[in-house]
Amino acid sequence: MGADSPQPVRILVVDDDPGDVLMIEEALADSDVEKIIDVVSDGEEAMEFLRAEGRHQQARRPDVILLDLNMPRMDGRQVLGAVKQDEDLRTIPIVVLTTSNADTDIVGSYTLQANAYVTKPIDLDDFNDVVRRIDEFFGRVVVLPKRV
């Protein structure tokens, strides 16, 4: 992956707020990093997607996960724990992208091995800037693990 890769970066957005998902998709579309975006709306669906089960049997492994913490059914903390404990999934970088700036959420996410913790800005321009920076970082700067 990274700068020399001809393949687009696959991003899985896990967020139950349709407005935030739309803003994330629009911000990602604004960059020139080639990407494929998949979206799921809760943690249970995220795990189904990542394990290519149920309605997501055709799902492709993402290169990066943008994960909200506060969701119904299975929250982001549970997803983070499940992914990082799964030998087949643990190398996928996870960026927690959430409204919470509580110390317990930040420390808890890093304890569960989040690769980054980013608080969603309230201001639309700031929100777009933050998402574009994440996209640029994972799309151009870092070397991502090869897809299995």
XYZ file of C-alpha atoms in Angstrom:
148
model
C 0.000 0.000 0.000
C 1.152 3.587 0.462
C 2.605 5.831 -2.210
C 3.912 3.103 -4.534
C 0.742 1.035 -4.541
C -1.375 0.824 -7.676
C -4.285 -0.545 -5.633
C -6.787 1.801 -4.031
C -6.861 1.951 -0.242
C -9.898 0.104 1.141
C -11.493 1.988 4.035
C -14.203 0.546 6.253
C -16.272 3.230 7.996
C -18.101 1.920 11.071
C -20.538 4.607 12.237
C -24.259 4.653 13.059
C -24.774 8.377 12.361
C -25.805 8.852 8.694
C -24.839 12.531 8.843
C -21.318 11.737 10.037
C -20.997 8.971 7.450
C -21.979 11.412 4.694
C -19.452 13.987 5.922
C -16.729 11.318 6.110
C -17.515 10.105 2.583
C -17.520 13.668 1.214
C -14.228 14.517 2.924
C -12.642 11.308 1.604
C -13.946 12.037 -1.896
C -12.199 15.434 -1.821
C -8.729 13.914 -1.679
C -6.851 12.485 -4.628
C -5.923 9.302 -2.762
C -7.530 6.453 -4.684
C -9.827 4.533 -2.371
C -12.783 2.225 -1.975
C -15.114 3.040 0.918
C -17.378 0.514 2.605
C -19.800 1.556 5.338
C -21.479 -0.448 8.101
C -23.726 1.027 10.781
C -22.908 -0.935 13.941
C -20.366 -3.224 15.520
C -22.148 -6.484 14.795
C -22.314 -5.618 11.110
C -18.646 -4.567 11.225
C -17.608 -7.974 12.539
C -19.801 -9.685 9.932
C -18.101 -7.578 7.251
C -14.588 -8.241 8.555
C -15.220 -11.981 8.763
C -17.068 -12.039 5.388
C -20.122 -13.625 7.007
C -23.890 -13.262 6.671
C -24.909 -10.473 4.318
C -21.242 -9.550 3.813
C -19.924 -12.815 2.369
C -18.435 -10.903 -0.578
C -16.724 -8.311 1.640
C -13.089 -7.519 0.959
C -10.632 -6.966 3.796
C -10.158 -3.255 4.482
C -6.749 -1.625 4.725
C -7.935 0.815 7.410
C -10.974 1.017 9.698
C -12.504 4.323 10.821
C -14.422 3.356 13.949
C -16.985 5.279 15.984
C -17.172 4.304 19.663
C -20.818 4.904 20.514
C -23.090 2.636 18.482
C -26.013 0.309 19.193
C -25.816 -3.496 19.473
C -22.011 -3.757 19.627
C -20.108 -0.559 20.329
C -16.741 0.507 18.993
C -14.873 -0.621 22.099
C -16.181 -4.153 21.634
C -15.278 -4.090 17.923
C -11.787 -2.820 18.720
C -11.272 -5.589 21.280
C -12.631 -8.281 18.959
C -10.517 -7.175 15.969
C -7.284 -6.867 17.920
C -7.805 -10.308 19.516
C -8.471 -11.942 16.132
C -5.260 -13.295 14.616
C -6.575 -12.777 11.061
C -7.726 -9.173 11.622
C -5.416 -7.652 14.232
C -3.009 -6.104 11.716
C -5.712 -3.861 10.214
C -5.031 -0.313 11.460
C -7.987 1.153 13.369
C -8.546 4.875 13.756
C -11.116 5.653 16.428
C -13.048 8.627 15.018
C -15.585 9.698 17.620
C -17.223 12.655 19.334
C -15.921 11.604 22.757
C -12.897 13.338 24.195
C -13.230 11.599 27.568
C -9.918 10.424 28.994
C -11.441 7.018 29.781
C -12.389 6.538 26.110
C -8.983 7.698 24.877
C -6.987 5.525 27.295
C -9.414 2.624 26.846
C -9.066 2.750 23.054
C -5.279 2.754 23.162
C -5.347 -0.016 25.759
C -7.384 -2.046 23.262
C -4.650 -1.273 20.681
C -6.274 1.439 18.578
C -3.716 2.813 16.134
C -4.997 6.380 16.527
C -7.713 8.280 18.382
C -9.271 11.313 16.697
C -12.089 13.439 18.089
C -14.680 14.477 15.488
C -14.651 18.272 15.264
C -18.009 20.074 15.437
C -17.095 22.557 12.684
C -17.668 21.165 9.175
C -14.437 22.584 7.712
C -12.419 21.205 10.635
C -14.193 17.843 10.283
C -13.311 17.689 6.571
C -9.719 18.662 7.329
C -9.329 15.941 9.973
C -10.751 13.209 7.712
C -8.582 14.344 4.781
C -5.494 14.215 7.022
C -6.349 10.657 8.102
C -6.878 9.740 4.449
C -3.596 11.335 3.391
C -1.693 9.662 6.231
C -3.003 6.153 5.574
C -3.214 6.601 1.808
C 0.221 8.094 1.202
C 2.483 8.189 4.249
C 2.318 4.874 6.087
C 3.073 1.448 4.726
C 0.024 -0.746 5.283
C 0.181 -4.514 5.723
C -0.383 -6.511 2.561
C -3.891 -7.881 2.176
C -4.208 -11.544 3.019
